[in-house]
Short mmCIF file of N, CA, C and O in Angstrom, two decimals:
data_model
loop_
_atom_site.label_atom_id
_atom_site.label_comp_id
_atom_site.label_asym_id
_atom_site.label_seq_id
_atom_site.Cartn_x
_atom_site.Cartn_y
_atom_site.Cartn_z
N TYR E 142 147.11 208.04 112.82
CA TYR E 142 146.24 206.93 112.48
C TYR E 142 145.92 206.10 113.72
O TYR E 142 144.77 205.75 113.96
N ARG E 143 146.93 205.77 114.49
CA ARG E 143 146.71 204.94 115.68
C ARG E 143 145.87 205.66 116.73
O ARG E 143 145.09 205.04 117.44
N ALA E 144 146.02 206.97 116.84
CA ALA E 144 145.20 207.73 117.79
C ALA E 144 143.73 207.64 117.42
O ALA E 144 142.87 207.44 118.29
N VAL E 145 143.42 207.77 116.16
CA VAL E 145 142.04 207.67 115.70
C VAL E 145 141.52 206.25 115.90
O VAL E 145 140.41 206.04 116.39
N GLN E 146 142.34 205.27 115.56
CA GLN E 146 141.94 203.87 115.71
C GLN E 146 141.62 203.54 117.17
O GLN E 146 140.58 202.95 117.48
N GLU E 147 142.49 203.92 118.09
CA GLU E 147 142.28 203.62 119.50
C GLU E 147 141.09 204.40 120.05
O GLU E 147 140.30 203.87 120.85
N SER E 148 140.93 205.65 119.63
CA SER E 148 139.80 206.45 120.09
C SER E 148 138.48 205.85 119.64
O SER E 148 137.51 205.79 120.41
N LEU E 149 138.43 205.41 118.40
CA LEU E 149 137.21 204.78 117.89
C LEU E 149 136.92 203.49 118.66
O LEU E 149 135.77 203.23 119.04
N SER E 150 137.94 202.71 118.93
CA SER E 150 137.76 201.49 119.71
C SER E 150 137.22 201.80 121.10
O SER E 150 136.27 201.16 121.56
N ASN E 151 137.79 202.80 121.77
CA ASN E 151 137.31 203.19 123.10
C ASN E 151 135.87 203.70 123.05
O ASN E 151 135.07 203.39 123.93
N THR E 152 135.55 204.47 122.02
CA THR E 152 134.19 204.99 121.88
C THR E 152 133.20 203.85 121.74
O THR E 152 132.15 203.83 122.39
N MET E 153 133.54 202.88 120.92
CA MET E 153 132.63 201.76 120.69
C MET E 153 132.47 200.90 121.96
O MET E 153 131.39 200.38 122.22
N LYS E 154 133.52 200.78 122.75
CA LYS E 154 133.47 199.95 123.95
C LYS E 154 132.78 200.64 125.13
O LYS E 154 132.10 199.99 125.91
N HIS E 155 132.99 201.95 125.28
CA HIS E 155 132.63 202.60 126.53
C HIS E 155 131.64 203.76 126.44
O HIS E 155 130.94 204.03 127.40
N ALA E 156 131.60 204.45 125.32
CA ALA E 156 130.97 205.77 125.30
C ALA E 156 129.47 205.79 125.12
O ALA E 156 128.82 206.76 125.48
N GLN E 157 128.91 204.77 124.52
CA GLN E 157 127.48 204.79 124.16
C GLN E 157 127.17 206.01 123.30
O GLN E 157 126.14 206.66 123.45
N ALA E 158 128.06 206.32 122.40
CA ALA E 158 127.95 207.51 121.56
C ALA E 158 127.13 207.24 120.30
O ALA E 158 127.05 206.11 119.83
N VAL E 159 126.56 208.30 119.78
CA VAL E 159 125.85 208.26 118.50
C VAL E 159 126.77 208.81 117.40
O VAL E 159 126.80 208.29 116.29
N ASN E 160 127.55 209.83 117.73
CA ASN E 160 128.43 210.47 116.75
C ASN E 160 129.87 210.44 117.21
O ASN E 160 130.17 210.56 118.40
N PHE E 161 130.76 210.32 116.23
CA PHE E 161 132.20 210.31 116.45
C PHE E 161 132.81 211.18 115.36
O PHE E 161 132.57 210.94 114.18
N THR E 162 133.54 212.22 115.73
CA THR E 162 134.11 213.11 114.72
C THR E 162 135.64 213.18 114.85
O THR E 162 136.17 213.10 115.95
N VAL E 163 136.27 213.32 113.71
CA VAL E 163 137.72 213.48 113.65
C VAL E 163 137.98 214.71 112.79
O VAL E 163 137.49 214.80 111.66
N THR E 164 138.74 215.65 113.32
CA THR E 164 139.09 216.86 112.58
C THR E 164 140.60 217.00 112.56
O THR E 164 141.24 217.01 113.61
N MET E 165 141.16 217.10 111.36
CA MET E 165 142.59 217.34 111.21
C MET E 165 142.80 218.77 110.78
O MET E 165 142.09 219.27 109.91
N ASN E 166 143.79 219.41 111.36
CA ASN E 166 144.10 220.79 111.05
C ASN E 166 145.53 220.88 110.52
O ASN E 166 146.49 220.68 111.26
N TYR E 167 145.63 221.17 109.23
CA TYR E 167 146.94 221.36 108.59
C TYR E 167 147.28 222.84 108.46
O TYR E 167 148.29 223.18 107.87
N GLY E 168 146.45 223.71 109.01
CA GLY E 168 146.63 225.15 108.83
C GLY E 168 147.61 225.79 109.81
O GLY E 168 147.89 226.97 109.71
N MET E 169 148.14 225.03 110.75
CA MET E 169 149.07 225.59 111.73
C MET E 169 150.49 225.49 111.18
O MET E 169 150.83 224.56 110.47
N GLU E 170 151.30 226.46 111.52
CA GLU E 170 152.67 226.47 111.03
C GLU E 170 153.50 225.42 111.75
O GLU E 170 153.53 225.37 112.99
N ASN E 171 154.12 224.54 111.01
CA ASN E 171 155.05 223.53 111.52
C ASN E 171 154.42 222.44 112.39
O ASN E 171 155.13 221.76 113.13
N LYS E 172 153.11 222.29 112.37
CA LYS E 172 152.50 221.21 113.13
C LYS E 172 151.14 220.84 112.54
O LYS E 172 150.54 221.60 111.78
N VAL E 173 150.71 219.65 112.88
CA VAL E 173 149.40 219.14 112.47
C VAL E 173 148.59 218.89 113.74
O VAL E 173 149.11 218.34 114.71
N GLY E 174 147.34 219.29 113.72
CA GLY E 174 146.47 219.08 114.86
C GLY E 174 145.40 218.06 114.57
O GLY E 174 144.99 217.87 113.41
N LEU E 175 144.97 217.37 115.59
CA LEU E 175 143.93 216.36 115.47
C LEU E 175 143.01 216.49 116.67
O LEU E 175 143.46 216.55 117.82
N VAL E 176 141.70 216.57 116.40
CA VAL E 176 140.70 216.59 117.46
C VAL E 176 139.75 215.43 117.21
O VAL E 176 139.20 215.30 116.12
N ILE E 177 139.59 214.58 118.22
CA ILE E 177 138.73 213.42 118.15
C ILE E 177 137.67 213.58 119.23
O ILE E 177 138.01 213.78 120.40
N HIS E 178 136.41 213.53 118.84
CA HIS E 178 135.34 213.79 119.81
C HIS E 178 134.19 212.81 119.61
O HIS E 178 133.84 212.47 118.47
N ASP E 179 133.62 212.35 120.72
CA ASP E 179 132.37 211.59 120.65
C ASP E 179 131.33 212.27 121.53
O ASP E 179 131.67 213.07 122.39
N ASP E 180 130.07 211.98 121.26
CA ASP E 180 128.98 212.59 122.02
C ASP E 180 128.39 211.60 123.03
O ASP E 180 127.22 211.66 123.37
N GLY E 181 129.24 210.75 123.54
CA GLY E 181 128.80 209.70 124.46
C GLY E 181 128.57 210.19 125.88
O GLY E 181 128.44 211.38 126.15
N ILE E 182 128.58 209.22 126.80
CA ILE E 182 128.21 209.50 128.18
C ILE E 182 129.28 210.28 128.94
O ILE E 182 129.00 210.86 129.98
N GLY E 183 130.50 210.32 128.42
CA GLY E 183 131.56 211.06 129.09
C GLY E 183 131.91 210.46 130.44
O GLY E 183 131.40 209.42 130.84
N THR E 184 132.80 211.13 131.13
CA THR E 184 133.24 210.67 132.44
C THR E 184 133.83 211.84 133.22
O THR E 184 134.27 212.82 132.63
N GLU E 185 133.81 211.72 134.53
CA GLU E 185 134.43 212.75 135.36
C GLU E 185 135.89 212.42 135.64
O GLU E 185 136.66 213.30 136.00
N THR E 186 136.27 211.16 135.51
CA THR E 186 137.65 210.75 135.74
C THR E 186 138.14 209.95 134.54
O THR E 186 137.41 209.14 133.98
N TYR E 187 139.34 210.20 134.13
CA TYR E 187 139.94 209.45 133.03
C TYR E 187 141.43 209.31 133.31
O TYR E 187 142.26 210.00 132.77
N ASP E 188 141.72 208.40 134.20
CA ASP E 188 143.11 208.17 134.60
C ASP E 188 143.94 207.65 133.45
O ASP E 188 145.15 207.79 133.44
N GLY E 189 143.30 207.04 132.50
CA GLY E 189 144.01 206.56 131.32
C GLY E 189 144.25 205.07 131.37
O GLY E 189 145.04 204.59 132.15
N GLY E 190 143.52 204.38 130.53
CA GLY E 190 143.79 202.96 130.35
C GLY E 190 144.94 202.81 129.38
O GLY E 190 145.60 203.78 128.99
N PHE E 191 145.19 201.57 128.95
CA PHE E 191 146.31 201.31 128.06
C PHE E 191 146.18 202.07 126.74
O PHE E 191 147.17 202.50 126.17
N GLY E 192 144.95 202.25 126.25
CA GLY E 192 144.75 202.96 124.98
C GLY E 192 145.18 204.41 125.05
O GLY E 192 145.95 204.89 124.21
N LEU E 193 144.72 205.13 126.08
CA LEU E 193 145.10 206.54 126.24
C LEU E 193 146.59 206.67 126.53
O LEU E 193 147.25 207.58 126.03
N ILE E 194 147.12 205.75 127.32
CA ILE E 194 148.55 205.79 127.62
C ILE E 194 149.35 205.59 126.33
O ILE E 194 150.34 206.29 126.09
N GLY E 195 148.91 204.66 125.49
CA GLY E 195 149.60 204.42 124.22
C GLY E 195 149.58 205.64 123.31
O GLY E 195 150.59 205.97 122.69
N ILE E 196 148.42 206.31 123.23
CA ILE E 196 148.33 207.51 122.40
C ILE E 196 149.28 208.58 122.95
O ILE E 196 150.04 209.21 122.20
N ARG E 197 149.24 208.79 124.26
CA ARG E 197 150.09 209.80 124.88
C ARG E 197 151.57 209.50 124.61
O ARG E 197 152.34 210.40 124.26
N GLU E 198 151.97 208.24 124.74
CA GLU E 198 153.37 207.88 124.51
C GLU E 198 153.78 208.12 123.06
O GLU E 198 154.88 208.62 122.80
N ARG E 199 152.92 207.78 122.11
CA ARG E 199 153.24 208.01 120.70
C ARG E 199 153.40 209.50 120.41
O ARG E 199 154.31 209.91 119.69
N VAL E 200 152.49 210.31 120.95
CA VAL E 200 152.56 211.76 120.73
C VAL E 200 153.82 212.32 121.38
O VAL E 200 154.52 213.16 120.79
N ASN E 201 154.15 211.85 122.58
CA ASN E 201 155.36 212.32 123.26
C ASN E 201 156.62 211.96 122.48
O ASN E 201 157.57 212.76 122.43
N LEU E 202 156.65 210.78 121.87
CA LEU E 202 157.80 210.38 121.06
C LEU E 202 158.01 211.32 119.87
O LEU E 202 159.13 211.48 119.38
N LEU E 203 156.92 211.95 119.41
CA LEU E 203 157.00 212.89 118.30
C LEU E 203 157.13 214.33 118.76
O LEU E 203 157.01 215.26 117.98
N ASN E 204 157.38 214.53 120.07
CA ASN E 204 157.50 215.86 120.67
C ASN E 204 156.22 216.68 120.47
O ASN E 204 156.28 217.88 120.22
N GLY E 205 155.09 216.03 120.60
CA GLY E 205 153.81 216.70 120.42
C GLY E 205 153.12 216.99 121.75
O GLY E 205 153.67 216.75 122.83
N ASN E 206 151.91 217.51 121.65
CA ASN E 206 151.08 217.82 122.80
C ASN E 206 149.82 216.96 122.76
O ASN E 206 149.26 216.73 121.68
N PHE E 207 149.36 216.53 123.93
CA PHE E 207 148.21 215.63 124.03
C PHE E 207 147.35 216.06 125.21
O PHE E 207 147.87 216.24 126.32
N THR E 208 146.06 216.27 124.98
CA THR E 208 145.14 216.59 126.07
C THR E 208 143.86 215.78 125.90
O THR E 208 143.45 215.45 124.79
N VAL E 209 143.24 215.51 127.03
CA VAL E 209 141.97 214.80 127.09
C VAL E 209 141.02 215.64 127.90
O VAL E 209 141.40 216.22 128.91
N SER E 210 139.77 215.72 127.44
CA SER E 210 138.76 216.41 128.23
C SER E 210 137.44 215.65 128.14
O SER E 210 137.12 215.05 127.11
N SER E 211 136.71 215.67 129.23
CA SER E 211 135.41 215.00 129.28
C SER E 211 134.65 215.48 130.49
O SER E 211 135.24 215.85 131.50
N ASP E 212 133.36 215.49 130.37
CA ASP E 212 132.46 215.74 131.48
C ASP E 212 131.35 214.73 131.39
O ASP E 212 130.93 214.34 130.30
N LYS E 213 130.85 214.31 132.54
CA LYS E 213 129.76 213.36 132.58
C LYS E 213 128.60 213.86 131.72
O LYS E 213 128.15 214.99 131.86
N GLY E 214 128.18 213.06 130.76
CA GLY E 214 127.06 213.41 129.89
C GLY E 214 127.40 214.31 128.72
O GLY E 214 126.53 214.68 127.95
N LYS E 215 128.69 214.67 128.56
CA LYS E 215 129.06 215.62 127.50
C LYS E 215 130.10 215.08 126.55
O LYS E 215 130.77 215.84 125.85
N GLY E 216 130.29 213.78 126.51
CA GLY E 216 131.21 213.21 125.55
C GLY E 216 132.65 213.23 126.00
O GLY E 216 132.97 213.56 127.14
N PHE E 217 133.52 212.87 125.08
CA PHE E 217 134.94 212.70 125.35
C PHE E 217 135.71 213.31 124.19
O PHE E 217 135.38 213.07 123.03
N THR E 218 136.75 214.07 124.49
CA THR E 218 137.54 214.73 123.45
C THR E 218 139.03 214.50 123.68
O THR E 218 139.52 214.66 124.79
N ILE E 219 139.71 214.13 122.62
CA ILE E 219 141.16 214.02 122.61
C ILE E 219 141.68 215.04 121.62
O ILE E 219 141.19 215.12 120.49
N GLN E 220 142.66 215.83 122.05
CA GLN E 220 143.30 216.80 121.16
C GLN E 220 144.79 216.53 121.17
O GLN E 220 145.39 216.31 122.22
N LEU E 221 145.37 216.54 119.97
CA LEU E 221 146.82 216.39 119.91
C LEU E 221 147.38 217.23 118.78
O LEU E 221 146.67 217.57 117.83
N GLU E 222 148.62 217.59 118.95
CA GLU E 222 149.37 218.32 117.94
C GLU E 222 150.75 217.68 117.84
O GLU E 222 151.36 217.35 118.86
N VAL E 223 151.21 217.49 116.61
CA VAL E 223 152.56 216.96 116.39
C VAL E 223 153.28 217.83 115.36
O VAL E 223 152.67 218.33 114.42
N PRO E 224 154.58 218.01 115.56
CA PRO E 224 155.33 218.80 114.59
C PRO E 224 155.48 218.06 113.26
O PRO E 224 155.46 216.85 113.22
N VAL E 225 155.61 218.86 112.19
CA VAL E 225 155.82 218.26 110.86
C VAL E 225 157.21 218.58 110.37
O VAL E 225 157.87 219.45 110.82
#
């Protein structure tokens, strides 16, 4: 929930996006996946502000995986998986 909340907040503040999608995947064995994507301006660098750091820390506390990807003009994507 917090990952989606923070991602939406970042999208509204920075991305200039038209669309924001959240996809949850319960089909994996022993884990849940979440993909959050916007179609905004993207970036070539994403060192991580407090929001991304907070998401990463929460996922790490749950022994999950967290990745971020973005390219200038191609939006921003956060992917995470946590064990169930």
